[in-house]
Amino acid sequence: MPGLVHVQTTINGDEVNFLCEPRQSLLECLRDVLGMTGSKEGCNDGNCGACTVLFDGRIVDSCLVLGVEAQGKEITTIEGLATPEGLHPIQQAFLENAALQCGICTPGFIVASKGLLDNEPDADEARVRHWLAGNLCRCTGYDKIVRAVLDAGQQMRQ
Amino acid sequence: MEWIDFAAPTTVSEAVGLLAQHGDRARMIAGGTDILVQLRGGRRSLDLIVDAKGIPELNEISYDPQNGLTLGAAAPCYRIYGNQTVADAYPGLMDAATLIGGIQIQGRASIGGNLCNAAPSGDSIPPVIVLGGVCNIAGPNGTRQVAAEDFCTGPGRNVLENNEMLVSINFPAPQPHAGANYLRFIPRNEMDIAIAGVGSSVVLDDSGQNFVSARISLASVAPIPVFASEAAASLAGKPVSDEAIQAASELAIEASSPIDDMRGTIRQRRHLIGVLTRRTLNNAVQRARGG
Ligand SMILES: Cc1cc2nc3c(=O)[nH]c(=O)nc-3n(C[C@H](O)[C@H](O)[C@H](O)COP(=O)(O)OP(=O)(O)OC[C@H]3O[C@@H](n4cnc5c(N)ncnc54)[C@H](O)[C@@H]3O)c2cc1C
Ligand code: FES
Ligand code: FES
């Protein structure tokens, strides 16, 4: 008889234990097993980036990672960005620049941007656009998103 | 998706044992960016997924100027282009590693997976071929080596038996006055499947004015990546000139057998092979001259 697998991992700094089927994606585990619905499912095949999480510090599409592969890893999701003191500078910049409309793509864009700005807060527009090529948005036209990320970079440099 | 088990072996022999036990019902997973999409889409059905990433040899990236590069089959693209020594020694390989998918995909996708997936459009396959890549394969009876140009046998098919796995790819050390380049044509700037792609490598003589040898490989214009050996051989011994490069590009077009599909037409693909062969040869010459 097949059995559920026990996975021990770190999500947003907390040790987390969960049970999953080996075929389940990390995205399914986050949303359906752990009830963390901040990461979105757009395409479920790696094209849209709505499910982006930080996986040992690298951005990945959580729909293309298996939940069992999270064993022993450090994961950051959109839920891990804001603190009790307030929004993360990238979240604040998205609000101030009106960089979202329906909002489905937003968690993915914000986590992907964090993956860039944590290491390269001085990334220029070309770098930001290239970095975010794996994130799709059908509402904003991207310009406001790029401006928000550049603004956030400026904040994070200070 | 049906129930699938997951195993994370830590040695090559353990992995081979699992593959042998399950026959065509087990496959390796490296970055998962092809296989998970295929499983979810119902294009593949398996009982067992065997993780390649826990096996040290499959994560190896080691380079020395005498013996060249050993690239573990599961090493993700970002680790390849993030290794400055390797990036400097094999810019032709970096052309592909920085091109596959977006940043999220590059955090996971491997060159080994690109090769094993054996898509005619696999962007890393032409550069691996023109750089003289040799595949190290492990099976129950030991190891064998297959030249990269002989590895793919059909769309989605390769020379591996059900009980075999790709361990690593060896690349010879770059020769003096050598250069390589890969270019593809896609309708967008990022994140798309090549309508046509060409990888070229050249070795020039000490003067930098004459071809000693060359290799050319084509993507998305046949059921498998094409090794255009006649086109490349036509350059050997010739002075570097527009005429020689033009003639090689015409032979490259003849080596292709493209089809019409939703991405492009036969006529467009033949034209692109000509253009991309000339551009990649010129870029390879530039790199060989140190520019
Ligand atoms: C959004 C998106 C964009 C993409 N863009 C591109 C692109 O621009 N260019 C391109 O070429 N591809 C692209 N791809 C396809 C894919 O990312 C690449 O083919 C990638 O290199 C596959 O590597 P992987 O490690 O993820 O392979 P996996 O999915 O892990 O494996 C692929 C296949 O190889 C087999 N395999 C893996 N490792 C081994 C091994 N060691 N021994 C035996 N068999 C093995 C697996 O069983 C499977 O059949 C894209 C995919 C997505 C989802
Ligand atoms: S849901 Fe994962 S990339 Fe679209
Ligand atoms: S805001 Fe609607 S998809 Fe981006």
Short mmCIF file of C-alpha atoms and ligand atoms in Angstrom, two decimals:
data_model
loop_
_atom_site.label_atom_id
_atom_site.label_comp_id
_atom_site.label_asym_id
_atom_site.label_seq_id
_atom_site.Cartn_x
_atom_site.Cartn_y
_atom_site.Cartn_z
CA MET A 1 0.00 0.00 0.00
CA PRO A 2 1.36 3.37 -0.91
CA GLY A 3 1.77 5.69 2.03
CA LEU A 4 1.80 9.41 2.52
CA VAL A 5 5.27 10.85 2.96
CA HIS A 6 6.30 12.90 5.97
CA VAL A 7 8.15 16.07 4.97
CA GLN A 8 10.01 18.30 7.38
CA THR A 9 10.94 21.71 6.04
CA THR A 10 11.32 25.37 6.97
CA ILE A 11 8.73 27.80 5.65
CA ASN A 12 9.11 31.53 6.33
CA GLY A 13 11.53 30.74 9.16
CA ASP A 14 9.29 28.23 10.95
CA GLU A 15 9.85 24.48 11.06
CA VAL A 16 6.89 22.85 9.33
CA ASN A 17 5.90 19.18 9.13
CA PHE A 18 3.35 17.88 6.67
CA LEU A 19 2.15 14.69 4.98
CA CYS A 20 1.73 14.51 1.22
CA GLU A 21 1.47 12.20 -1.74
CA PRO A 22 4.82 12.02 -3.57
CA ARG A 23 3.16 13.21 -6.80
CA GLN A 24 1.87 16.42 -5.20
CA SER A 25 3.59 19.65 -6.16
CA LEU A 26 4.99 21.98 -3.56
CA LEU A 27 2.29 24.43 -4.67
CA GLU A 28 -0.45 21.89 -3.87
CA CYS A 29 1.19 21.16 -0.53
CA LEU A 30 1.34 24.85 0.36
CA ARG A 31 -2.22 25.61 -0.72
CA ASP A 32 -4.19 22.41 -0.09
CA VAL A 33 -2.25 20.70 2.69
CA LEU A 34 -0.98 23.71 4.65
CA GLY A 35 -3.73 26.20 3.76
CA MET A 36 -1.16 28.79 2.65
CA THR A 37 -3.04 30.19 -0.32
CA GLY A 38 -0.84 33.23 -0.96
CA SER A 39 1.06 31.41 -3.72
CA LYS A 40 -1.23 31.26 -6.76
CA GLU A 41 -1.82 28.67 -9.44
CA GLY A 42 -1.97 30.30 -12.85
CA CYS A 43 -0.89 27.66 -15.35
CA ASN A 44 0.44 24.71 -13.32
CA ASP A 45 3.16 24.13 -15.93
CA GLY A 46 5.97 26.58 -15.28
CA ASN A 47 4.96 29.35 -17.64
CA CYS A 48 3.31 32.07 -15.54
CA GLY A 49 5.35 32.40 -12.32
CA ALA A 50 2.25 33.01 -10.13
CA CYS A 51 3.44 30.17 -7.86
CA THR A 52 6.98 31.56 -7.41
CA VAL A 53 8.62 30.84 -4.03
CA LEU A 54 12.18 31.14 -2.77
CA PHE A 55 13.68 27.65 -2.45
CA ASP A 56 17.00 27.77 -0.60
CA GLY A 57 17.23 31.41 -1.70
CA ARG A 58 16.56 30.78 -5.43
CA ILE A 59 13.28 31.57 -7.11
CA VAL A 60 11.48 28.51 -8.51
CA ASP A 61 7.99 27.75 -9.77
CA SER A 62 6.48 25.75 -6.88
CA CYS A 63 4.16 23.99 -9.35
CA LEU A 64 7.28 22.35 -10.83
CA VAL A 65 8.76 21.22 -7.51
CA LEU A 66 7.46 18.16 -5.70
CA GLY A 67 6.37 18.59 -2.10
CA VAL A 68 8.70 15.76 -1.10
CA GLU A 69 11.61 17.74 -2.52
CA ALA A 70 11.02 20.37 0.18
CA GLN A 71 12.56 17.99 2.74
CA GLY A 72 15.26 19.91 4.61
CA LYS A 73 14.90 23.06 2.48
CA GLU A 74 14.32 26.71 3.38
CA ILE A 75 11.25 28.10 1.67
CA THR A 76 9.98 31.67 1.60
CA THR A 77 6.46 32.37 0.35
CA ILE A 78 4.58 35.64 -0.01
CA GLU A 79 3.19 35.08 3.50
CA GLY A 80 6.71 35.49 4.85
CA LEU A 81 7.37 39.05 3.61
CA ALA A 82 5.31 41.40 5.74
CA THR A 83 6.14 41.74 9.45
CA PRO A 84 3.90 42.88 12.32
CA GLU A 85 5.55 46.29 11.83
CA GLY A 86 4.36 46.61 8.26
CA LEU A 87 4.60 45.63 4.64
CA HIS A 88 7.83 44.63 2.95
CA PRO A 89 9.27 47.51 0.86
CA ILE A 90 8.40 45.61 -2.34
CA GLN A 91 4.78 45.21 -1.24
CA GLN A 92 4.64 48.90 -0.30
CA ALA A 93 6.08 49.88 -3.68
CA PHE A 94 3.51 47.74 -5.53
CA LEU A 95 0.73 49.58 -3.68
CA GLU A 96 2.20 53.02 -4.27
CA ASN A 97 2.80 52.38 -7.96
CA ALA A 98 -0.60 50.72 -8.52
CA ALA A 99 1.31 47.72 -9.84
CA LEU A 100 -1.64 45.35 -9.58
CA GLN A 101 -5.16 45.06 -10.88
CA CYS A 102 -6.77 41.62 -10.41
CA GLY A 103 -3.81 40.61 -8.22
CA ILE A 104 -3.46 36.97 -9.24
CA CYS A 105 0.08 37.46 -10.53
CA THR A 106 1.13 39.76 -7.68
CA PRO A 107 2.47 37.30 -5.07
CA GLY A 108 4.62 35.66 -7.76
CA PHE A 109 5.96 39.00 -8.98
CA ILE A 110 6.73 40.17 -5.45
CA VAL A 111 8.54 36.97 -4.42
CA ALA A 112 10.45 36.90 -7.72
CA SER A 113 11.45 40.54 -7.20
CA LYS A 114 12.65 39.74 -3.69
CA GLY A 115 14.84 37.01 -5.19
CA LEU A 116 16.46 39.71 -7.33
CA LEU A 117 16.61 42.70 -4.96
CA ASP A 118 17.96 40.75 -1.96
CA ASN A 119 21.14 40.24 -3.99
CA GLU A 120 21.01 43.12 -6.47
CA PRO A 121 19.06 46.07 -5.05
CA ASP A 122 20.65 48.26 -7.75
CA ALA A 123 19.32 46.16 -10.64
CA ASP A 124 18.45 48.44 -13.58
CA GLU A 125 15.33 48.35 -15.72
CA ALA A 126 16.75 45.92 -18.29
CA ARG A 127 17.85 43.55 -15.52
CA VAL A 128 14.45 43.74 -13.81
CA ARG A 129 12.58 43.05 -17.05
CA HIS A 130 14.85 40.12 -17.89
CA TRP A 131 14.59 38.69 -14.35
CA LEU A 132 10.78 38.88 -14.43
CA ALA A 133 10.38 37.31 -17.89
CA GLY A 134 9.10 34.14 -16.21
CA ASN A 135 6.20 36.03 -14.59
CA LEU A 136 3.11 36.83 -16.64
CA CYS A 137 0.53 39.54 -15.98
CA ARG A 138 -2.50 40.00 -18.19
CA CYS A 139 -3.76 43.19 -16.53
CA THR A 140 -1.11 45.81 -15.90
CA GLY A 141 1.00 45.90 -19.04
CA TYR A 142 4.09 45.40 -16.84
CA ASP A 143 5.28 49.04 -16.76
CA LYS A 144 3.89 49.76 -13.32
CA ILE A 145 5.30 46.51 -12.00
CA VAL A 146 8.77 47.35 -13.29
CA ARG A 147 8.54 50.86 -11.82
CA ALA A 148 7.48 49.40 -8.46
CA VAL A 149 10.43 47.02 -8.42
CA LEU A 150 12.87 49.81 -9.30
CA ASP A 151 11.38 51.96 -6.51
CA ALA A 152 11.61 49.09 -4.05
CA GLY A 153 15.25 48.60 -5.01
CA GLN A 154 15.91 52.23 -4.19
CA GLN A 155 14.22 51.78 -0.78
CA MET A 156 16.19 48.62 -0.08
CA ARG A 157 19.52 50.27 -0.94
CA GLN A 158 18.99 52.82 1.83
CA MET B 1 -1.87 11.84 -12.04
CA GLU B 2 -2.00 8.31 -10.59
CA TRP B 3 -0.09 7.37 -7.45
CA ILE B 4 3.65 7.67 -8.02
CA ASP B 5 6.40 6.79 -5.56
CA PHE B 6 9.48 8.95 -5.06
CA ALA B 7 12.94 7.66 -4.25
CA ALA B 8 16.00 9.74 -3.42
CA PRO B 9 19.04 7.48 -3.83
CA THR B 10 22.46 8.77 -2.83
CA THR B 11 24.61 6.59 -5.10
CA VAL B 12 24.64 5.77 -8.81
CA SER B 13 24.37 2.03 -8.15
CA GLU B 14 21.36 2.48 -5.90
CA ALA B 15 19.66 4.57 -8.60
CA VAL B 16 20.48 2.06 -11.33
CA GLY B 17 19.09 -0.72 -9.12
CA LEU B 18 15.80 1.14 -8.76
CA LEU B 19 15.58 1.78 -12.50
CA ALA B 20 16.35 -1.88 -13.28
CA GLN B 21 13.68 -3.05 -10.86
CA HIS B 22 10.91 -0.92 -12.43
CA GLY B 23 11.76 -1.06 -16.14
CA ASP B 24 9.83 1.48 -18.19
CA ARG B 25 7.71 2.39 -15.12
CA ALA B 26 10.53 4.41 -13.52
CA ARG B 27 12.33 7.55 -14.67
CA MET B 28 14.83 9.97 -13.19
CA ILE B 29 13.92 13.51 -12.18
CA ALA B 30 16.54 16.27 -12.26
CA GLY B 31 14.92 19.74 -12.34
CA GLY B 32 11.53 18.27 -13.16
CA THR B 33 10.73 21.06 -15.63
CA ASP B 34 9.96 18.59 -18.42
CA ILE B 35 8.95 15.43 -16.61
CA LEU B 36 6.47 16.99 -14.18
CA VAL B 37 4.75 18.82 -17.04
CA GLN B 38 4.57 15.56 -19.02
CA LEU B 39 3.21 13.54 -16.08
CA ARG B 40 0.60 16.17 -15.28
CA GLY B 41 -0.44 16.42 -18.91
CA GLY B 42 -0.94 12.65 -19.10
CA ARG B 43 1.84 12.28 -21.69
CA ARG B 44 3.71 9.91 -19.39
CA SER B 45 2.66 7.41 -16.74
CA LEU B 46 5.08 6.08 -14.13
CA ASP B 47 5.19 4.12 -10.87
CA LEU B 48 8.42 5.63 -9.57
CA ILE B 49 10.31 8.89 -9.85
CA VAL B 50 14.00 8.59 -8.96
CA ASP B 51 15.59 11.84 -7.81
CA ALA B 52 18.96 12.53 -9.42
CA LYS B 53 19.84 15.45 -7.16
CA GLY B 54 20.95 13.44 -4.11
CA ILE B 55 23.75 11.69 -6.03
CA PRO B 56 27.08 13.57 -5.75
CA GLU B 57 28.37 12.69 -9.26
CA LEU B 58 25.22 14.14 -10.81
CA ASN B 59 25.75 17.50 -9.07
CA GLU B 60 29.43 17.79 -9.93
CA ILE B 61 30.76 20.78 -11.86
CA SER B 62 34.52 20.43 -12.11
CA TYR B 63 36.90 22.05 -14.54
CA ASP B 64 40.60 22.03 -15.09
CA PRO B 65 42.45 23.43 -18.09
CA GLN B 66 44.01 20.04 -18.95
CA ASN B 67 41.08 17.65 -18.63
CA GLY B 68 38.24 20.01 -19.38
CA LEU B 69 34.80 20.07 -17.79
CA THR B 70 32.81 17.34 -16.07
CA LEU B 71 29.22 18.51 -15.85
CA GLY B 72 26.95 16.47 -13.57
CA ALA B 73 23.74 15.54 -15.36
CA ALA B 74 21.51 17.19 -12.74
CA ALA B 75 23.43 20.46 -12.24
CA PRO B 76 20.91 23.29 -12.76
CA CYS B 77 21.60 26.08 -15.27
CA TYR B 78 22.13 28.77 -12.61
CA ARG B 79 24.99 26.81 -11.06
CA ILE B 80 26.60 26.44 -14.48
CA TYR B 81 26.52 30.11 -15.47
CA GLY B 82 27.18 31.10 -11.86
CA ASN B 83 30.56 29.32 -12.03
CA GLN B 84 32.81 32.06 -13.44
CA THR B 85 35.65 29.73 -14.48
CA VAL B 86 33.29 27.49 -16.42
CA ALA B 87 31.45 30.48 -17.89
CA ASP B 88 34.76 31.92 -19.13
CA ALA B 89 35.98 28.61 -20.58
CA TYR B 90 32.74 27.63 -22.36
CA PRO B 91 30.82 30.75 -23.44
CA GLY B 92 29.05 28.64 -26.09
CA LEU B 93 27.49 26.50 -23.35
CA MET B 94 26.50 29.63 -21.41
CA ASP B 95 24.57 30.85 -24.46
CA ALA B 96 22.18 27.93 -23.82
CA ALA B 97 22.26 27.82 -20.00
CA THR B 98 21.16 31.47 -19.84
CA LEU B 99 18.48 30.93 -22.51
CA ILE B 100 16.47 27.98 -21.18
CA GLY B 101 13.18 29.21 -19.69
CA GLY B 102 13.21 32.15 -17.29
CA ILE B 103 15.05 32.61 -14.00
CA GLN B 104 12.67 30.26 -12.13
CA ILE B 105 13.23 27.49 -14.68
CA GLN B 106 17.01 28.06 -14.65
CA GLY B 107 16.95 27.51 -10.89
CA ARG B 108 15.98 23.90 -11.57
CA ALA B 109 16.49 22.87 -15.21
CA SER B 110 19.63 20.87 -16.02
CA ILE B 111 21.58 20.34 -19.24
CA GLY B 112 21.40 16.57 -18.55
CA GLY B 113 17.60 16.78 -18.41
CA ASN B 114 17.51 18.85 -21.60
CA LEU B 115 19.60 16.19 -23.36
CA CYS B 116 17.68 13.18 -21.95
CA ASN B 117 14.36 14.82 -22.83
CA ALA B 118 15.66 14.74 -26.42
CA ALA B 119 13.34 17.43 -27.79
CA PRO B 120 14.39 18.51 -31.30
CA SER B 121 14.19 22.06 -29.90
CA GLY B 122 16.38 21.39 -26.82
CA ASP B 123 18.50 24.53 -26.70
CA SER B 124 21.51 23.04 -24.95
CA ILE B 125 21.88 20.07 -27.28
CA PRO B 126 23.56 21.83 -30.27
CA PRO B 127 26.13 23.56 -28.02
CA VAL B 128 26.84 20.30 -26.18
CA ILE B 129 27.38 18.60 -29.56
CA VAL B 130 29.62 21.31 -31.06
CA LEU B 131 31.71 21.48 -27.90
CA GLY B 132 32.47 17.77 -28.28
CA GLY B 133 30.40 16.63 -25.27
CA VAL B 134 30.65 12.95 -24.32
CA CYS B 135 27.88 11.38 -22.23
CA ASN B 136 28.85 9.17 -19.30
CA ILE B 137 26.14 6.55 -18.88
CA ALA B 138 25.80 4.11 -15.97
CA GLY B 139 23.86 0.83 -16.03
CA PRO B 140 23.80 -2.50 -14.21
CA ASN B 141 26.85 -3.69 -16.16
CA GLY B 142 28.99 -0.64 -15.54
CA THR B 143 29.53 2.51 -17.53
CA ARG B 144 29.71 3.43 -21.19
CA GLN B 145 30.34 6.61 -23.14
CA VAL B 146 28.33 7.97 -26.05
CA ALA B 147 29.17 11.07 -28.10
CA ALA B 148 26.50 13.76 -27.64
CA GLU B 149 25.67 13.72 -31.38
CA ASP B 150 24.72 10.03 -31.07
CA PHE B 151 22.66 10.40 -27.89
CA CYS B 152 19.21 11.42 -29.21
CA THR B 153 17.44 8.82 -31.34
CA GLY B 154 14.02 10.39 -31.96
CA PRO B 155 11.70 13.04 -30.54
CA GLY B 156 11.73 12.33 -26.79
CA ARG B 157 13.92 9.25 -27.26
CA ASN B 158 17.58 8.61 -26.48
CA VAL B 159 20.10 5.78 -26.36
CA LEU B 160 19.50 5.02 -22.66
CA GLU B 161 18.09 1.58 -21.82
CA ASN B 162 15.39 1.49 -19.14
CA ASN B 163 18.00 0.50 -16.56
CA GLU B 164 20.53 3.16 -17.51
CA MET B 165 21.06 6.75 -16.43
CA LEU B 166 23.10 9.72 -17.54
CA VAL B 167 25.72 10.51 -14.91
CA SER B 168 27.59 13.42 -16.45
CA ILE B 169 28.82 15.04 -19.64
CA ASN B 170 32.54 15.51 -20.30
CA PHE B 171 33.79 18.41 -22.40
CA PRO B 172 37.37 18.56 -23.67
CA ALA B 173 39.41 21.55 -22.51
CA PRO B 174 39.03 24.47 -24.91
CA GLN B 175 41.82 24.50 -27.51
CA PRO B 176 43.78 27.68 -28.23
CA HIS B 177 42.04 29.90 -30.83
CA ALA B 178 38.72 28.10 -30.37
CA GLY B 179 35.28 29.67 -30.00
CA ALA B 180 31.63 28.62 -30.02
CA ASN B 181 28.19 30.22 -30.09
CA TYR B 182 24.53 29.16 -29.98
CA LEU B 183 21.64 31.27 -31.27
CA ARG B 184 17.97 30.47 -31.69
CA PHE B 185 15.08 32.26 -33.31
CA ILE B 186 11.89 32.68 -31.26
CA PRO B 187 8.92 34.98 -31.79
CA ARG B 188 9.37 36.63 -28.36
CA ASN B 189 12.48 37.84 -26.55
CA GLU B 190 12.25 35.26 -23.74
CA MET B 191 10.52 32.04 -22.76
CA ASP B 192 9.61 30.33 -26.02
CA ILE B 193 10.43 27.26 -28.06
CA ALA B 194 12.97 27.67 -30.86
CA ILE B 195 11.63 27.81 -34.43
CA ALA B 196 15.22 27.09 -35.40
CA GLY B 197 18.54 27.11 -33.56
CA VAL B 198 22.18 26.71 -34.55
CA GLY B 199 25.30 25.98 -32.53
CA SER B 200 28.74 26.43 -34.12
CA SER B 201 32.26 25.94 -32.87
CA VAL B 202 35.50 26.72 -34.67
CA VAL B 203 39.21 26.20 -34.17
CA LEU B 204 41.44 28.72 -36.00
CA ASP B 205 45.16 28.52 -36.74
CA ASP B 206 47.70 30.68 -34.89
CA SER B 207 47.19 33.59 -37.30
CA GLY B 208 43.45 33.57 -36.56
CA GLN B 209 42.89 33.84 -40.33
CA ASN B 210 42.19 30.19 -41.25
CA PHE B 211 39.80 27.50 -40.06
CA VAL B 212 41.51 24.40 -38.70
CA SER B 213 38.20 22.67 -37.96
CA ALA B 214 34.58 23.40 -37.09
CA ARG B 215 31.42 21.73 -35.79
CA ILE B 216 27.83 22.77 -36.52
CA SER B 217 24.59 21.47 -35.00
CA LEU B 218 20.97 22.45 -35.68
CA ALA B 219 17.86 22.53 -33.47
CA SER B 220 14.15 22.31 -34.35
CA VAL B 221 14.66 21.36 -37.99
CA ALA B 222 14.52 17.53 -37.83
CA PRO B 223 13.18 14.79 -35.50
CA ILE B 224 16.48 14.95 -33.60
CA PRO B 225 19.15 17.64 -33.16
CA VAL B 226 21.18 17.56 -36.39
CA PHE B 227 24.96 17.19 -36.45
CA ALA B 228 25.80 18.95 -39.72
CA SER B 229 29.19 17.31 -40.25
CA GLU B 230 29.52 18.06 -43.99
CA ALA B 231 28.79 21.74 -43.50
CA ALA B 232 31.43 21.89 -40.78
CA ALA B 233 33.99 19.83 -42.72
CA SER B 234 33.70 22.27 -45.66
CA LEU B 235 35.41 24.91 -43.53
CA ALA B 236 38.51 22.91 -42.56
CA GLY B 237 41.65 24.45 -44.03
CA LYS B 238 39.79 27.41 -45.61
CA PRO B 239 40.61 31.05 -44.93
CA VAL B 240 38.02 32.76 -42.74
CA SER B 241 35.87 34.52 -45.34
CA ASP B 242 32.28 35.40 -46.12
CA GLU B 243 32.39 32.97 -49.06
CA ALA B 244 33.48 30.00 -46.93
CA ILE B 245 30.88 30.81 -44.27
CA GLN B 246 28.16 31.28 -46.90
CA ALA B 247 29.02 27.89 -48.45
CA ALA B 248 28.92 26.18 -45.03
CA SER B 249 25.53 27.76 -44.29
CA GLU B 250 24.12 26.40 -47.55
CA LEU B 251 25.32 22.90 -46.62
CA ALA B 252 23.75 23.34 -43.15
CA ILE B 253 20.41 24.10 -44.82
CA GLU B 254 20.76 20.89 -46.85
CA ALA B 255 21.43 18.93 -43.62
CA SER B 256 18.09 20.08 -42.17
CA SER B 257 14.73 18.44 -42.84
CA PRO B 258 12.23 20.83 -41.26
CA ILE B 259 8.45 20.52 -41.19
CA ASP B 260 5.64 23.06 -41.35
CA ASP B 261 3.92 23.48 -37.99
CA MET B 262 2.20 26.13 -35.91
CA ARG B 263 5.54 27.72 -35.02
CA GLY B 264 6.96 28.10 -38.49
CA THR B 265 7.13 26.95 -42.07
CA ILE B 266 9.72 24.87 -43.90
CA ARG B 267 10.73 27.90 -45.95
CA GLN B 268 11.17 30.09 -42.87
CA ARG B 269 13.16 27.42 -41.05
CA ARG B 270 15.51 26.82 -43.98
CA HIS B 271 16.09 30.56 -44.25
CA LEU B 272 16.73 30.80 -40.49
CA ILE B 273 19.25 27.96 -40.58
CA GLY B 274 21.22 29.89 -43.19
CA VAL B 275 21.15 33.14 -41.23
CA LEU B 276 21.88 31.54 -37.85
CA THR B 277 24.69 29.39 -39.22
CA ARG B 278 26.42 32.47 -40.65
CA ARG B 279 25.89 34.48 -37.45
CA THR B 280 27.05 31.73 -35.09
CA LEU B 281 30.11 31.01 -37.22
CA ASN B 282 31.03 34.70 -37.24
CA ASN B 283 30.45 34.96 -33.48
CA ALA B 284 32.50 31.80 -32.89
CA VAL B 285 35.34 33.28 -34.97
CA GLN B 286 35.18 36.49 -32.91
CA ARG B 287 35.40 34.50 -29.69
CA ALA B 288 38.24 32.37 -31.09
CA ARG B 289 40.14 35.59 -31.83
CA GLY B 290 39.62 36.60 -28.23
CA GLY B 291 36.98 39.24 -28.92
C1 LIG C 1 8.29 27.44 -18.79
C2 LIG C 1 9.31 26.55 -19.43
C3 LIG C 1 10.21 27.09 -20.33
C4 LIG C 1 11.15 26.27 -20.95
N1 LIG C 1 12.04 26.84 -21.83
C5 LIG C 1 12.93 26.07 -22.48
C6 LIG C 1 13.83 26.64 -23.42
O1 LIG C 1 13.85 27.85 -23.64
N2 LIG C 1 14.69 25.82 -24.06
C7 LIG C 1 14.71 24.48 -23.82
O2 LIG C 1 15.52 23.78 -24.43
N3 LIG C 1 13.87 23.91 -22.93
C8 LIG C 1 12.97 24.66 -22.26
N4 LIG C 1 12.12 24.09 -21.37
C9 LIG C 1 12.15 22.65 -21.14
C10 LIG C 1 13.00 22.21 -19.92
O3 LIG C 1 13.08 23.23 -18.96
C11 LIG C 1 14.41 21.81 -20.34
O4 LIG C 1 14.35 20.77 -21.28
C12 LIG C 1 15.28 21.41 -19.14
O5 LIG C 1 16.64 21.51 -19.50
C13 LIG C 1 14.99 20.01 -18.62
O6 LIG C 1 15.84 19.75 -17.53
P1 LIG C 1 15.30 19.18 -16.13
O7 LIG C 1 16.49 19.00 -15.27
O8 LIG C 1 14.20 20.00 -15.61
O9 LIG C 1 14.73 17.76 -16.63
P2 LIG C 1 13.66 16.75 -15.99
O10 LIG C 1 12.30 17.23 -16.27
O11 LIG C 1 14.03 16.45 -14.60
O12 LIG C 1 13.98 15.50 -16.90
C14 LIG C 1 13.77 15.52 -18.31
C15 LIG C 1 13.85 14.09 -18.86
O13 LIG C 1 15.17 13.59 -18.73
C16 LIG C 1 15.17 12.43 -17.92
N5 LIG C 1 16.36 12.52 -17.08
C17 LIG C 1 16.72 13.58 -16.31
N6 LIG C 1 17.92 13.34 -15.74
C18 LIG C 1 18.29 12.10 -16.13
C19 LIG C 1 19.43 11.29 -15.87
N7 LIG C 1 20.43 11.71 -15.09
N8 LIG C 1 19.50 10.06 -16.45
C20 LIG C 1 18.48 9.63 -17.25
N9 LIG C 1 17.39 10.36 -17.54
C21 LIG C 1 17.30 11.57 -16.98
C22 LIG C 1 13.88 12.44 -17.16
O14 LIG C 1 13.46 11.14 -16.80
C23 LIG C 1 12.95 13.11 -18.14
O15 LIG C 1 12.48 12.18 -19.06
C24 LIG C 1 11.18 24.89 -20.70
C25 LIG C 1 10.28 24.34 -19.76
C26 LIG C 1 9.35 25.15 -19.14
C27 LIG C 1 8.40 24.55 -18.15
S1 FES C 2 1.34 28.07 -11.70
FE1 FES C 2 3.43 27.63 -11.56
S2 FES C 2 4.27 28.75 -13.18
FE2 FES C 2 2.14 29.04 -13.48
S1 FES C 3 -2.77 42.05 -12.07
FE1 FES C 3 -4.08 40.66 -13.10
S2 FES C 3 -2.66 39.24 -13.92
FE2 FES C 3 -1.39 40.73 -13.12
#
